[in-house]
């Protein structure tokens, strides 16, 4: 036998291919601090007919399957349920004291099969309380949420220390408030809750919002119901500043009082434009809905009471918003804002057969033009239109980018993103596109960001890459994602994806896993399934879980259901472990009129072998050997390649 190749090209990646990118009791169930499944370490090969590779069982998920709330196909089951809230909130901002005074009521609908004697509420603003814990920089921890009055079911509740008291009352532990109801809340019933509170808007440097004296982005400012679901029971993990959120859906009716001349933008539809906007502003806003380009709704010379806004009574105006079937409400305000808007074609989200549009908006200070903010409405327009086609139609009336304090960085809220700091053209488009991508994951597909950050961040990072390739005509953002992942993995710092967001050893390991590795894993999965099947599965996952709460296993099961493939080996390898892929061409020898290519896999990660055969006439062939050749523990496989017109080169892709 003639040996025609002696070199040993090797693909060695710590984590992934170099060709890839970075049942309840009567009182309800209170979960402990959330835990993702622990990594599996068994290397046993399943028996014939079993799944290719076992993955850990998610606590609570098997019970959900047995109870019919979820199906092994990845769909919500016939008994699926989730809770619902109706919020009626009002607040007034005092820019002098930088304080927000709020009051509100919540109608909490118990759609679960469980009777709830206790309910839980997030006070996320307590991150800034000196009594709270945090795992990220909080430069200002002076005061949190000051509760003045709390009532439930018509009874005023008394504050007790956490863990004390058996009768009606409430206690606060960090960012979690426990409400012991005067009467147990039966399945199908609702409880009326009401609260008065105030808080100081934190300064620049606080994560995900705040104020810098000129612009205010008001986030996590009201008491919000914690999620009670069919898998976890109550999800009452503390907000520590790093890992993000798990939020339930509801309707919001919100009234916001600010000084006259201050523009306000918020989640939802503005209900009273005639009361708060000048005639000129209303006319320009109406024209923006039908324009062919960006309309400057408020220009520099237009700012101020009687110009951009109506003249208010007692120097104030109250803006009223309504948002339906959303998981949160945020808003931004400033006397200095300019306002740009452009229509974005979104398809037919309501299914009435008519093409719809949403308004892509930007609120920013004039000096932010040096950071390309004059282009942000156009960037938003493209992003909304791209994702509406690539994923599914954007369902909301507007998508608004707000120039906020520097520490906003880029942060998403329903119909809103707060963006802070200085940006070049590429960077501002990237952050705008990424945050708008979050409208699909997790605003519509409501995963638990805190326990499984990759379900929204990594998926959105991947989707961002598709948007950037479209906007910048072939720009390879997938390669940019790959680099920080490969670098950290090669340095030995890689951590598995299935880990609680607050339990990573460093912010770098959290960010690389949640954003760049998962984005890279999505590229790998697309390579395994093929682009058409991958896209179909991703969209089907979104369709099934719109405005619902999927777990990782619902995502896994949907992709397997749509593709018709057992992908347990893929999930185990790339989400539960940090195994290395180490494929190499060992030898190529002539056998008759063919070549035998011996490929080894010295790592633990099983992946398909992709060979590219280049012939002497320049033609190429691609051969794929399925990942199952490694399932029995084999470290070597042989592939027969026809010599044809002669072979010049054989490579592993």
XYZ file of C-alpha atoms in Angstrom:
653
model
C 0.000 0.000 0.000
C 1.353 3.390 -0.995
C 1.305 6.097 1.683
C 0.385 9.378 0.001
C 0.102 11.643 3.065
C 2.198 11.707 6.171
C 1.214 15.024 7.743
C -1.209 15.038 10.662
C -3.505 18.082 10.540
C -5.166 18.368 13.937
C -8.244 20.118 15.221
C -7.718 20.599 18.954
C -10.221 22.820 20.724
C -10.887 23.130 24.432
C -14.612 23.063 24.090
C -15.452 23.321 20.387
C -14.357 23.270 16.758
C -11.940 25.957 15.699
C -14.321 26.542 12.796
C -16.980 27.746 15.241
C -17.520 31.005 17.271
C -17.476 32.596 21.747
C -46.883 19.356 42.514
C -47.615 21.584 45.150
C -48.727 21.556 48.781
C -51.570 23.640 50.098
C -49.384 26.672 50.785
C -47.429 26.561 47.507
C -43.835 25.577 46.888
C -40.983 27.860 47.853
C -37.855 26.723 46.056
C -34.379 27.009 47.434
C -31.785 29.043 45.567
C -32.040 27.685 42.035
C -29.664 25.020 40.854
C -29.055 23.856 37.328
C -28.379 20.142 36.833
C -24.878 19.151 37.859
C -22.506 18.076 35.095
C -22.558 14.382 34.356
C -19.363 12.391 34.471
C -20.375 8.869 33.507
C -18.795 7.607 30.297
C -20.969 4.490 30.136
C -22.442 3.735 26.711
C -26.252 3.345 26.774
C -27.732 0.054 25.668
C -29.111 -0.371 22.154
C -32.344 1.542 21.783
C -31.466 3.981 24.558
C -30.609 7.618 23.948
C -27.144 8.094 22.515
C -25.892 9.754 25.668
C -27.663 10.384 28.952
C -28.084 13.927 30.227
C -28.910 14.833 33.834
C -32.531 14.994 34.898
C -33.846 18.476 35.659
C -35.498 18.563 39.068
C -39.205 19.212 38.653
C -39.259 18.580 34.910
C -40.168 14.906 35.164
C -43.047 15.843 37.473
C -44.209 18.388 34.913
C -44.180 15.672 32.236
C -46.137 13.331 34.488
C -48.635 16.083 35.247
C -49.222 16.879 31.597
C -47.995 20.459 31.745
C -45.127 19.658 29.350
C -44.591 17.038 26.665
C -41.503 15.070 25.673
C -41.930 16.491 22.175
C -40.945 19.916 23.551
C -44.461 21.344 23.483
C -46.538 22.781 26.332
C -48.803 19.999 27.556
C -52.601 19.985 27.672
C -52.430 20.895 31.383
C -49.924 23.713 30.956
C -50.633 26.759 33.117
C -48.934 29.949 34.191
C -49.838 32.785 36.500
C -51.117 36.183 35.390
C -50.951 39.696 36.817
C -52.743 42.969 36.112
C -50.674 45.989 37.222
C -52.068 49.478 37.808
C -49.114 51.705 38.674
C -48.505 55.418 39.089
C -45.305 57.257 39.928
C -43.918 60.766 40.123
C -40.291 61.670 39.526
C -38.708 64.579 41.379
C -35.498 65.422 39.467
C -34.273 67.674 42.274
C -34.275 64.998 44.978
C -33.923 62.257 42.347
C -36.665 60.345 44.101
C -39.535 58.360 42.699
C -42.790 58.074 44.639
C -45.015 55.238 43.553
C -48.261 53.541 44.337
C -49.970 50.655 42.663
C -52.185 47.625 42.781
C -51.745 44.130 41.410
C -54.523 41.682 40.592
C -52.763 38.345 40.897
C -54.580 35.477 39.160
C -53.846 31.977 40.438
C -54.102 29.766 37.377
C -52.160 26.945 39.037
C -53.776 23.834 40.534
C -52.313 24.769 43.937
C -53.745 26.733 46.837
C -51.337 29.507 47.813
C -51.210 30.755 51.379
C -48.107 32.854 50.623
C -47.052 34.803 47.552
C -43.715 36.397 46.743
C -42.856 39.761 45.219
C -39.576 41.062 43.796
C -38.273 44.373 45.151
C -35.402 44.574 42.686
C -34.563 48.129 43.728
C -33.384 46.676 47.028
C -30.159 45.766 45.261
C -29.149 49.258 46.442
C -30.082 48.651 50.048
C -27.131 48.368 52.445
C -28.807 45.220 53.822
C -28.749 43.408 50.478
C -26.069 41.204 48.997
C -24.593 41.673 45.542
C -21.985 40.043 43.324
C -21.283 42.916 40.954
C -20.153 46.495 41.401
C -22.852 48.571 43.054
C -21.114 51.896 43.698
C -24.081 53.303 45.503
C -25.748 51.122 48.147
C -27.375 53.672 50.430
C -31.067 52.924 50.332
C -33.474 50.578 48.648
C -37.242 50.447 48.309
C -39.096 52.196 51.150
C -42.509 50.581 51.587
C -45.122 52.850 53.167
C -48.206 50.625 52.986
C -48.868 47.035 51.937
C -52.344 45.510 51.673
C -53.582 42.130 50.498
C -57.196 41.094 49.956
C -58.338 44.356 51.521
C -56.309 43.911 54.720
C -53.358 46.090 55.656
C -50.389 43.859 56.431
C -47.849 44.294 59.206
C -44.104 44.109 58.616
C -42.355 41.273 60.446
C -38.806 40.014 60.431
C -38.088 37.406 57.784
C -39.058 33.940 59.005
C -41.218 35.238 61.862
C -44.978 35.243 62.191
C -47.633 32.791 61.046
C -50.587 35.090 60.476
C -51.163 37.659 57.732
C -48.183 39.952 57.224
C -45.146 40.575 55.107
C -41.387 40.400 55.447
C -38.504 41.528 53.265
C -35.324 39.556 52.710
C -32.970 41.321 50.327
C -34.808 41.687 47.029
C -37.630 39.280 47.958
C -40.815 40.227 49.781
C -42.953 37.464 51.273
C -46.694 38.161 51.645
C -48.683 35.900 53.970
C -52.221 36.274 52.728
C -55.224 36.844 55.017
C -57.022 34.085 53.087
C -55.464 31.252 51.069
C -55.666 31.850 47.336
C -57.539 28.956 45.730
C -56.986 27.738 42.163
C -58.859 29.995 39.754
C -59.132 32.846 42.270
C -57.340 36.196 42.322
C -55.817 38.271 45.088
C -55.823 42.064 45.110
C -52.544 43.517 46.382
C -51.707 47.197 46.859
C -48.532 49.018 47.852
C -47.137 52.509 48.293
C -43.400 52.974 48.036
C -40.601 55.324 47.150
C -37.036 54.936 46.040
C -34.099 57.046 45.024
C -33.079 56.618 41.396
C -29.499 55.331 41.592
C -26.676 57.290 39.939
C -24.583 56.350 36.936
C -22.564 53.279 37.858
C -25.601 51.299 38.956
C -26.269 48.314 36.698
C -28.997 48.422 34.039
C -30.396 51.902 34.536
C -30.310 54.927 36.802
C -29.587 58.598 36.157
C -26.658 60.912 35.443
C -28.410 64.169 36.282
C -29.573 64.703 32.688
C -31.186 61.456 31.597
C -33.179 59.007 33.703
C -33.781 55.392 32.776
C -36.149 53.948 35.334
C -35.921 50.167 35.595
C -36.994 47.640 38.255
C -38.829 50.424 40.030
C -42.041 48.748 41.211
C -43.014 45.645 43.231
C -43.261 42.780 40.756
C -44.770 39.333 41.267
C -42.267 36.482 41.378
C -42.800 33.567 38.994
C -44.641 30.523 40.286
C -44.444 27.754 37.693
C -45.029 24.043 37.128
C -41.340 23.085 37.350
C -39.819 25.246 40.109
C -42.764 26.345 42.197
C -41.751 29.783 43.421
C -38.574 31.056 41.772
C -37.346 33.431 44.457
C -33.611 33.614 43.862
C -32.142 36.879 45.097
C -31.172 39.554 42.587
C -27.466 40.024 43.237
C -26.696 42.268 40.258
C -25.038 39.789 37.885
C -27.467 37.072 36.772
C -30.575 38.545 35.280
C -34.275 37.780 35.615
C -37.209 35.391 35.377
C -40.446 37.328 34.987
C -44.115 36.491 34.565
C -46.492 37.988 32.045
C -49.264 40.489 32.590
C -50.904 43.728 31.545
C -49.719 47.155 32.700
C -51.624 50.423 33.068
C -49.040 53.010 34.109
C -49.246 56.758 34.826
C -45.974 58.706 35.089
C -45.718 62.303 36.282
C -42.654 64.356 35.319
C -41.909 68.063 34.789
C -43.417 69.687 31.698
C -40.991 69.793 28.791
C -39.544 66.394 29.693
C -40.063 63.724 27.051
C -41.074 60.295 28.306
C -40.879 56.980 26.477
C -41.975 53.698 27.980
C -43.046 50.128 27.448
C -46.437 50.023 25.770
C -48.628 52.435 23.867
C -48.995 56.088 24.895
C -52.697 56.529 25.682
C -52.908 60.311 26.065
C -50.733 61.971 23.386
C -53.140 64.909 23.136
C -52.539 65.705 26.811
C -48.748 65.540 26.844
C -47.413 66.211 23.333
C -47.500 69.454 21.413
C -49.485 69.638 18.181
C -46.250 69.771 16.177
C -44.820 66.701 17.893
C -48.032 64.750 17.330
C -48.064 65.678 13.657
C -44.484 64.579 13.108
C -45.084 61.377 15.028
C -48.069 60.586 12.835
C -46.011 61.240 9.699
C -43.232 58.933 10.957
C -45.598 55.965 10.878
C -45.872 56.302 7.086
C -42.486 57.782 6.194
C -39.926 56.228 3.880
C -37.016 57.252 6.123
C -36.226 58.595 9.580
C -38.350 61.497 10.840
C -36.954 63.941 13.395
C -39.954 64.126 15.685
C -38.258 66.472 18.178
C -35.247 68.561 17.144
C -32.938 70.680 19.271
C -34.971 73.867 18.815
C -38.205 72.028 19.629
C -37.368 71.042 23.189
C -39.260 72.460 26.154
C -42.825 72.969 27.387
C -45.184 74.207 24.701
C -42.744 73.019 22.017
C -42.033 69.292 22.330
C -44.622 68.764 25.055
C -47.831 70.446 26.067
C -47.747 73.021 28.825
C -48.521 71.308 32.079
C -50.644 72.207 35.044
C -48.468 73.215 38.002
C -45.429 72.631 35.790
C -46.073 68.879 35.473
C -47.485 66.410 32.970
C -48.766 62.884 33.515
C -48.052 60.363 30.757
C -50.201 57.235 30.607
C -49.115 53.974 28.988
C -50.821 50.623 28.416
C -48.855 47.446 27.704
C -50.425 44.035 27.223
C -48.942 40.575 27.691
C -45.464 41.784 28.642
C -43.144 40.731 31.440
C -41.951 44.124 32.670
C -42.344 47.891 32.322
C -39.463 50.376 31.989
C -39.266 54.015 30.983
C -36.862 56.831 30.211
C -37.184 60.591 30.556
C -35.164 63.767 30.085
C -35.578 67.449 29.257
C -32.677 67.106 26.797
C -33.892 64.332 24.538
C -34.209 64.500 20.784
C -36.654 62.054 19.226
C -36.223 60.184 15.923
C -38.638 57.627 14.480
C -39.007 55.415 11.414
C -41.492 52.695 10.443
C -40.335 49.075 10.454
C -42.146 46.447 8.396
C -42.869 43.482 10.685
C -45.075 41.190 8.596
C -48.418 40.066 10.000
C -48.072 39.452 13.752
C -51.826 39.502 14.442
C -52.686 37.128 11.605
C -55.346 39.323 10.022
C -53.815 39.062 6.565
C -52.576 42.661 6.577
C -48.935 43.742 6.688
C -48.147 45.734 9.819
C -45.458 48.134 10.952
C -43.899 49.070 14.281
C -42.220 52.374 15.055
C -38.434 52.194 15.512
C -37.503 55.104 17.775
C -34.432 56.722 19.319
C -34.320 59.165 22.249
C -30.932 60.786 22.751
C -29.062 63.968 23.671
C -27.643 66.130 20.841
C -24.044 65.560 21.965
C -24.520 61.805 21.487
C -24.451 62.302 17.723
C -20.695 61.876 18.068
C -21.487 58.288 19.049
C -23.647 57.817 15.952
C -26.979 58.155 17.774
C -28.358 59.989 14.750
C -28.309 56.564 13.046
C -29.928 54.588 15.852
C -33.503 54.768 14.547
C -32.247 53.373 11.240
C -30.321 50.639 13.051
C -33.454 49.789 15.013
C -35.555 49.759 11.867
C -33.232 47.280 10.178
C -32.994 45.081 13.288
C -36.754 44.851 13.782
C -37.313 44.103 10.106
C -34.519 41.526 9.965
C -35.623 39.578 13.033
C -39.273 39.764 11.966
C -38.286 37.859 8.829
C -35.547 35.636 10.251
C -37.549 34.589 13.336
C -41.197 35.691 13.402
C -43.077 39.013 13.234
C -42.423 41.654 15.868
C -45.713 42.006 17.801
C -45.328 45.328 19.643
C -46.279 48.894 18.587
C -42.768 50.301 18.933
C -39.130 49.447 19.605
C -37.227 52.266 21.255
C -33.538 52.810 21.967
C -32.871 55.227 24.838
C -29.626 57.082 25.515
C -29.068 56.364 29.201
C -26.384 56.553 31.864
C -23.074 55.027 30.847
C -23.607 52.049 33.148
C -26.664 50.988 31.151
C -24.208 49.520 28.646
C -26.904 47.751 26.676
C -29.945 46.375 28.494
C -33.259 45.112 27.219
C -36.837 45.663 28.397
C -40.137 45.067 26.593
C -40.156 47.436 23.592
C -37.175 49.291 25.092
C -33.415 49.207 25.360
C -31.206 51.461 27.439
C -27.799 52.091 25.836
C -25.055 54.021 27.597
C -21.496 55.053 26.786
C -19.608 55.960 23.633
C -19.821 53.812 20.477
C -18.399 53.633 16.997
C -20.614 52.708 14.037
C -20.049 48.967 14.312
C -20.447 48.960 18.084
C -23.659 50.993 18.189
C -25.303 48.865 15.524
C -24.149 45.722 17.326
C -25.531 46.709 20.734
C -28.760 48.029 19.200
C -29.279 44.855 17.214
C -28.433 42.612 20.166
C -30.813 44.318 22.571
C -33.592 44.350 19.989
C -32.942 40.647 19.449
C -33.877 40.177 23.094
C -37.454 41.139 22.241
C -37.747 37.583 20.899
C -35.606 35.941 23.613
C -36.560 36.383 26.489
C -39.314 39.009 26.138
C -41.527 36.770 24.002
C -39.973 33.371 24.791
C -39.879 33.808 28.556
C -36.991 31.648 29.751
C -35.349 31.836 33.171
C -32.337 34.078 32.513
C -31.062 33.734 36.054
C -30.600 29.976 36.054
C -29.978 29.526 32.315
C -28.458 32.737 30.982
C -27.468 31.055 27.708
C -31.128 30.522 26.778
C -31.518 34.214 26.025
C -27.994 35.635 25.823
C -26.355 32.937 23.743
C -29.312 32.509 21.410
C -29.505 36.288 20.960
C -25.742 36.531 20.412
C -26.137 34.008 17.591
C -29.114 35.887 16.141
C -27.129 39.130 16.375
C -24.484 37.580 14.135
C -27.100 36.902 11.476
C -28.332 40.495 11.677
C -24.824 41.927 11.439
C -24.011 39.759 8.425
C -27.109 41.155 6.729
C -26.530 44.806 7.631
C -22.786 44.844 6.972
C -23.034 42.501 3.972
C -21.210 39.365 4.997
C -19.525 40.589 8.175
C -18.391 37.471 10.102
C -19.605 38.080 13.638
C -19.664 34.336 14.258
C -15.863 34.356 14.084
C -15.766 37.212 16.616
C -17.910 35.154 18.982
C -15.584 32.211 18.598
C -12.408 33.962 19.685
C -13.129 34.792 23.358
C -14.573 31.318 23.836
C -11.594 29.500 22.339
C -9.155 31.736 24.211
C -10.721 31.138 27.620
C -11.112 27.422 26.996
C -7.488 27.073 25.892
C -6.418 28.894 29.055
C -8.326 26.382 31.185
C -11.026 28.796 32.340
C -14.029 27.271 30.591
C -17.111 26.473 32.699
C -20.119 24.431 31.594
C -23.231 26.270 30.395
C -25.712 24.466 32.667
C -24.815 26.525 35.710
C -26.744 29.134 37.688
C -25.824 32.624 36.517
C -24.726 33.682 39.995
C -22.459 30.657 40.436
C -19.755 31.227 37.888
C -16.252 31.720 39.296
C -15.819 35.035 37.459
C -17.745 37.446 35.283
C -15.502 36.462 32.375
C -16.443 32.795 32.673
C -20.122 33.771 32.955
C -19.978 36.026 29.907
C -18.000 33.657 27.718
C -20.242 30.698 28.517
C -23.556 32.531 28.344
C -22.848 34.645 25.258
C -19.948 33.435 23.147
C -19.856 29.704 23.769
C -23.607 29.295 23.328
C -23.558 31.395 20.169
C -20.798 29.094 18.931
C -22.768 26.021 19.968
C -25.685 27.300 17.870
C -23.362 27.453 14.857
C -22.270 23.884 15.583
C -25.883 22.726 15.872
C -26.696 24.391 12.561
C -23.787 22.461 11.063
C -25.079 19.174 12.497
C -28.694 19.659 11.412
C -28.295 21.685 8.248
C -29.445 25.274 7.939
C -33.019 24.574 6.843
C -33.774 22.123 9.653
C -31.999 24.277 12.230
C -33.973 27.385 11.275
C -37.231 25.459 11.268
C -36.524 24.077 14.746
C -35.539 27.473 16.157
C -38.716 29.097 14.858
C -40.862 26.219 16.058
C -39.343 26.487 19.530
C -40.260 30.165 19.528
C -43.780 29.534 18.241
C -44.483 26.884 20.867
C -43.229 28.976 23.762
C -44.399 32.493 22.891
C -45.341 34.237 26.158
C -44.649 31.044 28.099
C -41.825 29.673 30.249
C -39.638 27.031 28.560
C -36.886 25.130 30.333
C -33.690 23.984 28.589
C -35.279 20.568 28.166
C -38.174 22.071 26.198
C -35.604 23.556 23.821
C -33.741 20.237 23.609
C -36.937 18.278 22.975
C -38.224 20.711 20.362
C -35.030 20.498 18.313
C -35.109 16.707 18.510
C -38.813 16.602 17.658
C -38.444 18.866 14.613
C -35.226 17.293 13.333
C -36.216 13.707 14.064
C -32.798 13.140 15.637
C -31.551 12.052 19.033
C -29.294 14.949 20.006
C -28.607 13.900 23.583
C -24.921 13.490 22.720
C -24.825 17.097 21.520
C -26.527 18.591 24.589
C -24.383 16.540 26.961
C -21.152 17.491 25.201
C -21.658 21.206 24.742
C -23.978 22.296 27.566
C -23.239 19.956 30.469
C -19.530 19.334 29.968
C -16.336 21.079 28.902
C -15.011 18.179 26.853
C -12.431 18.804 24.148
C -12.830 18.027 20.480
C -9.549 16.665 19.136
C -10.051 15.225 15.659
C -7.134 14.592 13.332
C -6.279 12.855 10.085
C -3.792 10.168 11.082
C -3.023 8.457 7.778
C -4.189 8.319 4.179
C -3.304 5.152 2.238
C -4.202 3.720 -1.173
C -6.448 0.661 -1.237
C -7.229 -0.340 -4.818
C -8.974 2.540 -6.576
C -9.788 4.286 -3.287
C -8.112 5.990 -0.383
C -8.532 4.949 3.230
C -8.486 7.969 5.534
C -7.905 7.150 9.195
C -9.330 9.792 11.538
C -8.708 9.815 15.270
C -10.586 11.561 18.060
C -8.374 11.890 21.111
C -10.762 14.162 22.998
C -14.014 13.202 24.728
C -16.302 15.308 22.533
C -18.104 13.279 19.879
C -18.821 15.316 16.759
C -19.345 14.455 13.105
C -16.236 14.257 10.940
C -16.416 16.700 8.029
C -13.865 15.953 5.311
C -13.211 18.188 2.320
C -11.497 16.374 -0.557
C -9.782 18.584 -3.148
C -9.035 16.884 -6.475
C -6.159 17.667 -8.814
C -8.610 19.258 -11.273
C -9.751 21.718 -8.583
C -13.113 20.095 -7.832
C -13.993 19.416 -4.193
C -16.149 16.829 -2.454
C -17.499 16.966 1.089
C -17.927 13.847 3.168
C -19.567 13.631 6.590
C -19.211 10.787 9.060
C -21.893 10.930 11.795
C -20.977 11.492 15.408
C -22.267 8.041 16.374
C -18.991 6.449 15.233
C -17.546 7.651 18.565
C -20.440 6.637 20.850
C -18.969 3.233 21.709
C -15.768 4.826 22.923
C -13.830 4.335 19.688
C -10.871 6.622 19.180
C -10.322 5.883 15.500
C -12.471 5.444 12.374
C -11.650 4.797 8.730
C -13.304 6.520 5.801
C -13.142 5.276 2.185
C -12.639 8.042 -0.405
C -12.813 7.451 -4.176
C -9.654 8.608 -5.923
C -11.500 9.731 -9.053
C -9.526 12.315 -11.006
C -6.827 12.239 -8.373
C -6.684 13.692 -4.901
C -4.582 16.708 -4.078
C -5.606 17.398 -0.490
C -7.864 16.035 2.267
C -8.797 18.298 5.175
C -10.932 18.192 8.264
C -13.304 21.161 8.259
